[in-house]
PDB file of C-alpha atoms in Angstrom:
ATOM      1  CA  ALA A  31     270.353 138.089  40.743  1.00  0.00           C
ATOM      2  CA  GLN A  32     270.160 137.598  36.941  1.00  0.00           C
ATOM      3  CA  LYS A  33     269.621 140.761  34.497  1.00  0.00           C
ATOM      4  CA  ILE A  34     269.446 141.096  30.874  1.00  0.00           C
ATOM      5  CA  THR A  35     269.693 144.060  28.884  1.00  0.00           C
ATOM      6  CA  GLN A  36     268.542 145.031  25.638  1.00  0.00           C
ATOM      7  CA  THR A  37     270.006 148.462  24.589  1.00  0.00           C
ATOM      8  CA  GLN A  38     268.040 148.838  21.306  1.00  0.00           C
ATOM      9  CA  PRO A  39     264.480 150.043  21.759  1.00  0.00           C
ATOM     10  CA  GLY A  40     263.912 150.023  18.067  1.00  0.00           C
ATOM     11  CA  MET A  41     265.636 148.428  14.764  1.00  0.00           C
ATOM     12  CA  PHE A  42     264.771 148.833  11.174  1.00  0.00           C
ATOM     13  CA  VAL A  43     265.530 146.463   8.409  1.00  0.00           C
ATOM     14  CA  GLN A  44     264.814 146.035   5.124  1.00  0.00           C
ATOM     15  CA  GLU A  45     263.106 142.871   3.807  1.00  0.00           C
ATOM     16  CA  LYS A  46     265.593 139.818   2.789  1.00  0.00           C
ATOM     17  CA  GLU A  47     268.457 141.379   5.033  1.00  0.00           C
ATOM     18  CA  ALA A  48     270.046 140.415   7.951  1.00  0.00           C
ATOM     19  CA  VAL A  49     269.763 142.337  11.154  1.00  0.00           C
ATOM     20  CA  THR A  50     271.190 141.387  14.595  1.00  0.00           C
ATOM     21  CA  LEU A  51     269.369 142.367  17.796  1.00  0.00           C
ATOM     22  CA  ASP A  52     271.466 143.026  20.985  1.00  0.00           C
ATOM     23  CA  CYS A  53     271.459 141.256  24.213  1.00  0.00           C
ATOM     24  CA  THR A  54     273.659 141.214  27.126  1.00  0.00           C
ATOM     25  CA  TYR A  55     273.304 139.571  30.360  1.00  0.00           C
ATOM     26  CA  ASP A  56     275.155 139.230  33.746  1.00  0.00           C
ATOM     27  CA  THR A  57     274.909 136.461  36.416  1.00  0.00           C
ATOM     28  CA  SER A  58     277.302 134.726  38.775  1.00  0.00           C
ATOM     29  CA  ASP A  59     275.864 131.547  38.136  1.00  0.00           C
ATOM     30  CA  PRO A  60     278.117 129.188  35.704  1.00  0.00           C
ATOM     31  CA  SER A  61     274.851 127.246  34.850  1.00  0.00           C
ATOM     32  CA  TYR A  62     271.988 129.089  32.625  1.00  0.00           C
ATOM     33  CA  GLY A  63     270.200 129.041  29.361  1.00  0.00           C
ATOM     34  CA  LEU A  64     269.358 131.980  27.129  1.00  0.00           C
ATOM     35  CA  PHE A  65     266.268 132.081  25.382  1.00  0.00           C
ATOM     36  CA  TRP A  66     264.588 134.551  22.663  1.00  0.00           C
ATOM     37  CA  TYR A  67     261.281 135.184  22.346  1.00  0.00           C
ATOM     38  CA  LYS A  68     259.066 136.907  19.797  1.00  0.00           C
ATOM     39  CA  GLN A  69     255.727 138.805  20.589  1.00  0.00           C
ATOM     40  CA  PRO A  70     253.859 139.888  17.670  1.00  0.00           C
ATOM     41  CA  SER A  71     251.172 142.596  17.810  1.00  0.00           C
ATOM     42  CA  SER A  72     248.773 139.728  18.870  1.00  0.00           C
ATOM     43  CA  GLY A  73     250.618 139.827  22.120  1.00  0.00           C
ATOM     44  CA  GLU A  74     251.688 136.038  22.231  1.00  0.00           C
ATOM     45  CA  MET A  75     254.936 135.109  23.166  1.00  0.00           C
ATOM     46  CA  ILE A  76     256.389 132.623  20.513  1.00  0.00           C
ATOM     47  CA  PHE A  77     259.795 130.923  21.715  1.00  0.00           C
ATOM     48  CA  LEU A  78     262.566 131.300  18.959  1.00  0.00           C
ATOM     49  CA  ILE A  79     265.790 129.917  20.088  1.00  0.00           C
ATOM     50  CA  TYR A  80     267.660 128.422  22.989  1.00  0.00           C
ATOM     51  CA  GLN A  81     271.356 128.627  23.808  1.00  0.00           C
ATOM     52  CA  GLY A  82     273.122 126.686  27.441  1.00  0.00           C
ATOM     53  CA  SER A  83     275.913 128.130  28.897  1.00  0.00           C
ATOM     54  CA  TYR A  84     277.839 125.013  28.175  1.00  0.00           C
ATOM     55  CA  ASP A  85     276.941 124.685  24.580  1.00  0.00           C
ATOM     56  CA  GLN A  86     279.812 124.552  22.261  1.00  0.00           C
ATOM     57  CA  GLN A  87     278.318 125.820  19.423  1.00  0.00           C
ATOM     58  CA  ASN A  88     275.999 128.555  18.310  1.00  0.00           C
ATOM     59  CA  ALA A  89     272.479 127.822  18.504  1.00  0.00           C
ATOM     60  CA  THR A  90     270.827 128.084  14.993  1.00  0.00           C
ATOM     61  CA  GLU A  91     267.042 127.270  14.334  1.00  0.00           C
ATOM     62  CA  GLY A  92     266.249 127.877  10.530  1.00  0.00           C
ATOM     63  CA  ARG A  93     266.555 131.982   9.707  1.00  0.00           C
ATOM     64  CA  TYR A  94     267.283 132.403  13.744  1.00  0.00           C
ATOM     65  CA  SER A  95     270.842 132.184  15.244  1.00  0.00           C
ATOM     66  CA  LEU A  96     272.255 132.950  18.523  1.00  0.00           C
ATOM     67  CA  ASN A  97     275.729 134.560  18.425  1.00  0.00           C
ATOM     68  CA  PHE A  98     276.868 133.228  21.942  1.00  0.00           C
ATOM     69  CA  GLN A  99     280.018 135.206  23.124  1.00  0.00           C
ATOM     70  CA  LYS A 100     280.378 133.664  26.757  1.00  0.00           C
ATOM     71  CA  ALA A 101     283.487 135.940  27.730  1.00  0.00           C
ATOM     72  CA  ARG A 102     281.549 139.051  26.990  1.00  0.00           C
ATOM     73  CA  LYS A 103     278.096 137.623  28.238  1.00  0.00           C
ATOM     74  CA  SER A 104     276.197 138.712  25.332  1.00  0.00           C
ATOM     75  CA  ALA A 105     273.628 136.333  23.307  1.00  0.00           C
ATOM     76  CA  ASN A 106     272.878 138.455  20.069  1.00  0.00           C
ATOM     77  CA  LEU A 107     269.962 137.155  17.886  1.00  0.00           C
ATOM     78  CA  VAL A 108     270.739 137.096  14.150  1.00  0.00           C
ATOM     79  CA  ILE A 109     267.564 136.940  11.662  1.00  0.00           C
ATOM     80  CA  SER A 110     268.712 136.064   8.104  1.00  0.00           C
ATOM     81  CA  ALA A 111     266.667 137.278   5.368  1.00  0.00           C
ATOM     82  CA  SER A 112     264.195 139.404   7.117  1.00  0.00           C
ATOM     83  CA  GLN A 113     260.612 139.272   6.303  1.00  0.00           C
ATOM     84  CA  LEU A 114     257.484 141.261   6.819  1.00  0.00           C
ATOM     85  CA  GLY A 115     256.062 138.829   9.278  1.00  0.00           C
ATOM     86  CA  ASP A 116     259.160 139.161  11.503  1.00  0.00           C
ATOM     87  CA  SER A 117     257.922 142.769  12.520  1.00  0.00           C
ATOM     88  CA  ALA A 118     257.650 142.386  16.099  1.00  0.00           C
ATOM     89  CA  MET A 119     258.912 142.905  19.409  1.00  0.00           C
ATOM     90  CA  TYR A 120     261.472 140.644  20.513  1.00  0.00           C
ATOM     91  CA  PHE A 121     262.805 139.512  24.224  1.00  0.00           C
ATOM     92  CA  CYS A 122     265.779 138.180  25.408  1.00  0.00           C
ATOM     93  CA  ALA A 123     265.524 135.841  28.281  1.00  0.00           C
ATOM     94  CA  MET A 124     267.640 133.885  30.498  1.00  0.00           C
ATOM     95  CA  SER A 125     267.094 131.329  33.438  1.00  0.00           C
ATOM     96  CA  LEU A 126     269.380 129.105  35.745  1.00  0.00           C
ATOM     97  CA  THR A 127     269.544 125.762  35.547  1.00  0.00           C
ATOM     98  CA  GLN A 128     269.585 125.095  39.153  1.00  0.00           C
ATOM     99  CA  GLY A 129     266.869 124.856  41.439  1.00  0.00           C
ATOM    100  CA  TYR A 130     263.081 126.100  40.244  1.00  0.00           C
ATOM    101  CA  SER A 131     264.264 128.289  37.345  1.00  0.00           C
ATOM    102  CA  THR A 132     262.232 131.193  35.964  1.00  0.00           C
ATOM    103  CA  LEU A 133     262.547 133.249  33.116  1.00  0.00           C
ATOM    104  CA  THR A 134     264.358 137.050  33.719  1.00  0.00           C
ATOM    105  CA  PHE A 135     263.283 139.032  30.750  1.00  0.00           C
ATOM    106  CA  GLY A 136     265.034 142.068  28.952  1.00  0.00           C
ATOM    107  CA  LYS A 137     262.955 145.244  27.819  1.00  0.00           C
ATOM    108  CA  GLY A 138     262.727 144.197  24.410  1.00  0.00           C
ATOM    109  CA  THR A 139     263.742 145.240  20.894  1.00  0.00           C
ATOM    110  CA  MET A 140     260.812 146.369  18.505  1.00  0.00           C
ATOM    111  CA  LEU A 141     261.969 145.067  14.988  1.00  0.00           C
ATOM    112  CA  LEU A 142     260.212 146.846  11.872  1.00  0.00           C
ATOM    113  CA  VAL A 143     261.070 145.248   8.430  1.00  0.00           C
ATOM    114  CA  SER A 144     259.869 147.323   5.833  1.00  0.00           C
ATOM    115  CA  PRO A 145     259.284 146.300   1.927  1.00  0.00           C
TER     116      PRO A 145
ATOM    117  CA  GLU B 253     250.623 120.337  18.108  1.00  0.00           C
ATOM    118  CA  PRO B 254     249.839 120.895  22.173  1.00  0.00           C
ATOM    119  CA  GLU B 255     249.860 124.333  23.203  1.00  0.00           C
ATOM    120  CA  VAL B 256     248.925 126.289  26.500  1.00  0.00           C
ATOM    121  CA  THR B 257     245.483 127.638  26.453  1.00  0.00           C
ATOM    122  CA  GLN B 258     244.238 130.598  28.711  1.00  0.00           C
ATOM    123  CA  THR B 259     240.806 132.152  29.444  1.00  0.00           C
ATOM    124  CA  PRO B 260     239.445 134.467  29.133  1.00  0.00           C
ATOM    125  CA  SER B 261     241.162 136.416  26.401  1.00  0.00           C
ATOM    126  CA  HIS B 262     240.186 139.594  27.862  1.00  0.00           C
ATOM    127  CA  GLN B 263     238.785 140.318  31.367  1.00  0.00           C
ATOM    128  CA  VAL B 264     237.529 143.854  32.717  1.00  0.00           C
ATOM    129  CA  THR B 265     236.707 144.337  36.183  1.00  0.00           C
ATOM    130  CA  GLN B 266     236.170 146.649  38.890  1.00  0.00           C
ATOM    131  CA  MET B 267     238.752 147.700  41.448  1.00  0.00           C
ATOM    132  CA  GLY B 268     238.508 145.549  44.436  1.00  0.00           C
ATOM    133  CA  GLN B 269     236.473 142.810  42.824  1.00  0.00           C
ATOM    134  CA  GLU B 270     238.234 139.168  42.588  1.00  0.00           C
ATOM    135  CA  VAL B 271     239.172 137.761  39.604  1.00  0.00           C
ATOM    136  CA  ILE B 272     240.373 134.043  38.691  1.00  0.00           C
ATOM    137  CA  LEU B 273     242.396 133.753  35.422  1.00  0.00           C
ATOM    138  CA  ARG B 274     242.596 130.008  33.933  1.00  0.00           C
ATOM    139  CA  CYS B 275     245.089 128.379  32.327  1.00  0.00           C
ATOM    140  CA  VAL B 276     245.622 124.635  31.001  1.00  0.00           C
ATOM    141  CA  PRO B 277     249.020 123.880  30.546  1.00  0.00           C
ATOM    142  CA  ILE B 278     250.445 121.157  27.930  1.00  0.00           C
ATOM    143  CA  SER B 279     249.195 117.816  29.665  1.00  0.00           C
ATOM    144  CA  ASN B 280     252.694 116.191  30.341  1.00  0.00           C
ATOM    145  CA  HIS B 281     254.217 119.154  31.540  1.00  0.00           C
ATOM    146  CA  LEU B 282     255.131 119.252  35.354  1.00  0.00           C
ATOM    147  CA  TYR B 283     256.296 122.982  36.018  1.00  0.00           C
ATOM    148  CA  PHE B 284     253.653 125.943  35.806  1.00  0.00           C
ATOM    149  CA  TYR B 285     254.378 129.506  36.062  1.00  0.00           C
ATOM    150  CA  TRP B 286     252.621 132.898  35.686  1.00  0.00           C
ATOM    151  CA  TYR B 287     254.306 136.251  34.312  1.00  0.00           C
ATOM    152  CA  ARG B 288     252.619 139.685  33.750  1.00  0.00           C
ATOM    153  CA  GLN B 289     253.286 142.288  31.208  1.00  0.00           C
ATOM    154  CA  ILE B 290     252.101 145.923  31.647  1.00  0.00           C
ATOM    155  CA  LEU B 291     251.535 147.592  28.720  1.00  0.00           C
ATOM    156  CA  GLY B 292     254.628 148.399  26.936  1.00  0.00           C
ATOM    157  CA  GLN B 293     257.025 146.963  29.497  1.00  0.00           C
ATOM    158  CA  LYS B 294     259.032 143.813  29.773  1.00  0.00           C
ATOM    159  CA  VAL B 295     257.544 140.533  31.030  1.00  0.00           C
ATOM    160  CA  GLU B 296     257.870 139.946  34.931  1.00  0.00           C
ATOM    161  CA  PHE B 297     257.762 136.660  36.666  1.00  0.00           C
ATOM    162  CA  LEU B 298     255.404 136.190  39.087  1.00  0.00           C
ATOM    163  CA  VAL B 299     255.298 132.529  40.531  1.00  0.00           C
ATOM    164  CA  SER B 300     256.186 128.948  39.494  1.00  0.00           C
ATOM    165  CA  PHE B 301     254.349 125.952  40.621  1.00  0.00           C
ATOM    166  CA  TYR B 302     255.649 122.328  41.055  1.00  0.00           C
ATOM    167  CA  ASN B 303     254.248 119.336  42.613  1.00  0.00           C
ATOM    168  CA  ASN B 304     251.014 121.035  43.689  1.00  0.00           C
ATOM    169  CA  GLU B 305     252.923 123.650  45.660  1.00  0.00           C
ATOM    170  CA  ILE B 306     254.473 126.976  45.287  1.00  0.00           C
ATOM    171  CA  SER B 307     258.341 126.982  44.184  1.00  0.00           C
ATOM    172  CA  GLU B 308     259.080 130.027  43.836  1.00  0.00           C
ATOM    173  CA  LYS B 309     257.661 133.515  43.838  1.00  0.00           C
ATOM    174  CA  SER B 310     258.671 137.274  43.031  1.00  0.00           C
ATOM    175  CA  GLU B 311     257.977 140.233  45.125  1.00  0.00           C
ATOM    176  CA  ILE B 312     254.856 141.265  43.157  1.00  0.00           C
ATOM    177  CA  PHE B 313     253.430 138.030  44.231  1.00  0.00           C
ATOM    178  CA  ASP B 314     252.026 139.319  47.404  1.00  0.00           C
ATOM    179  CA  ASP B 315     248.984 138.254  49.522  1.00  0.00           C
ATOM    180  CA  GLN B 316     246.779 139.348  47.271  1.00  0.00           C
ATOM    181  CA  PHE B 317     247.928 136.907  44.523  1.00  0.00           C
ATOM    182  CA  SER B 318     247.094 133.044  45.044  1.00  0.00           C
ATOM    183  CA  VAL B 319     247.484 130.342  42.618  1.00  0.00           C
ATOM    184  CA  GLU B 320     245.900 126.875  42.383  1.00  0.00           C
ATOM    185  CA  ARG B 321     245.802 123.505  40.852  1.00  0.00           C
ATOM    186  CA  PRO B 322     242.182 122.586  41.672  1.00  0.00           C
ATOM    187  CA  ASP B 323     242.119 119.472  39.082  1.00  0.00           C
ATOM    188  CA  GLY B 324     244.701 117.660  36.591  1.00  0.00           C
ATOM    189  CA  SER B 325     244.270 119.942  33.864  1.00  0.00           C
ATOM    190  CA  ASN B 326     243.491 123.436  35.104  1.00  0.00           C
ATOM    191  CA  PHE B 327     246.165 125.973  36.668  1.00  0.00           C
ATOM    192  CA  THR B 328     244.563 129.214  37.942  1.00  0.00           C
ATOM    193  CA  LEU B 329     245.678 132.669  39.330  1.00  0.00           C
ATOM    194  CA  LYS B 330     243.228 134.692  41.793  1.00  0.00           C
ATOM    195  CA  ILE B 331     243.799 137.978  42.480  1.00  0.00           C
ATOM    196  CA  ARG B 332     241.713 138.691  45.775  1.00  0.00           C
ATOM    197  CA  SER B 333     241.100 142.398  45.454  1.00  0.00           C
ATOM    198  CA  THR B 334     241.964 143.867  42.186  1.00  0.00           C
ATOM    199  CA  LYS B 335     244.073 147.254  42.058  1.00  0.00           C
ATOM    200  CA  LEU B 336     244.270 149.680  39.149  1.00  0.00           C
ATOM    201  CA  GLU B 337     248.037 148.756  39.042  1.00  0.00           C
ATOM    202  CA  ASP B 338     247.095 145.037  38.263  1.00  0.00           C
ATOM    203  CA  SER B 339     246.182 145.731  34.735  1.00  0.00           C
ATOM    204  CA  ALA B 340     248.348 143.683  32.648  1.00  0.00           C
ATOM    205  CA  MET B 341     248.837 140.910  30.286  1.00  0.00           C
ATOM    206  CA  TYR B 342     249.330 137.819  32.222  1.00  0.00           C
ATOM    207  CA  PHE B 343     250.844 134.650  30.706  1.00  0.00           C
ATOM    208  CA  CYS B 344     250.697 130.999  31.927  1.00  0.00           C
ATOM    209  CA  ALA B 345     253.809 129.051  30.741  1.00  0.00           C
ATOM    210  CA  SER B 346     254.546 125.357  31.345  1.00  0.00           C
ATOM    211  CA  SER B 347     257.528 123.005  30.930  1.00  0.00           C
ATOM    212  CA  GLU B 348     258.719 120.066  31.080  1.00  0.00           C
ATOM    213  CA  VAL B 349     261.625 120.377  33.220  1.00  0.00           C
ATOM    214  CA  THR B 350     262.968 123.388  34.952  1.00  0.00           C
ATOM    215  CA  GLY B 351     266.046 125.316  34.406  1.00  0.00           C
ATOM    216  CA  GLY B 352     267.732 126.144  30.554  1.00  0.00           C
ATOM    217  CA  ASP B 353     268.762 122.619  30.209  1.00  0.00           C
ATOM    218  CA  SER B 354     267.542 122.952  26.955  1.00  0.00           C
ATOM    219  CA  TYR B 355     263.443 122.881  27.621  1.00  0.00           C
ATOM    220  CA  GLU B 356     261.756 125.820  27.016  1.00  0.00           C
ATOM    221  CA  GLN B 357     258.807 127.550  28.573  1.00  0.00           C
ATOM    222  CA  TYR B 358     255.795 127.320  26.393  1.00  0.00           C
ATOM    223  CA  PHE B 359     253.532 130.453  26.794  1.00  0.00           C
ATOM    224  CA  GLY B 360     249.811 130.503  26.608  1.00  0.00           C
ATOM    225  CA  PRO B 361     248.149 133.425  24.463  1.00  0.00           C
ATOM    226  CA  GLY B 362     247.695 135.622  27.420  1.00  0.00           C
ATOM    227  CA  THR B 363     244.897 137.268  29.337  1.00  0.00           C
ATOM    228  CA  ARG B 364     244.324 140.965  29.077  1.00  0.00           C
ATOM    229  CA  LEU B 365     243.179 141.793  32.701  1.00  0.00           C
ATOM    230  CA  THR B 366     241.868 145.944  32.727  1.00  0.00           C
ATOM    231  CA  VAL B 367     240.863 146.854  36.214  1.00  0.00           C
ATOM    232  CA  THR B 368     238.826 150.180  36.025  1.00  0.00           C
TER     233      THR B 368
END
């Protein structure tokens, strides 16, 4: 069974600074995908970034990048130049690529960006 | 931009009543999912659906739950006899393909179910 661990219940960052949200995962399957979702206070789940287990390069999407360290089984999200609108809950998730795959989520990290 | 829609946004029901939560997935997507999130907790998988049948379900998805695709657009989650612990945000999601092969699951805005 897959497991996602997010050890930071809350993080604080000042506007315009970079922040790293930690995520470690556990699976015995060699083929999987890692995702980050943002959940603002309004409740919707917004997809941010994806990393495949066989991808050679770290994924990037605008101000978001995923620091993928396969040997350590970590998939940290880096947000550069934080904005006030980045304040939200962030969830790391994974899915397997074989079979009917579902997302397994971590408990989330609440990020607060201050002016 | 295409999106997953869910209705209602908030449903209040009495314990023991049946509720149906509705979702309209993105039109060319083939895989559909229901997740739930109890307030302050992580998102949990309930069920996945493909080709008009359940492809996977979690331990949470017991006999009180059922899913249906009654027509070409809607995807519903029915809870036959609601319990207080069913109070949660219920998310519908859809994807073009399954797995982590670079295809994300698009989430709807959620239905907040409150059981009193």
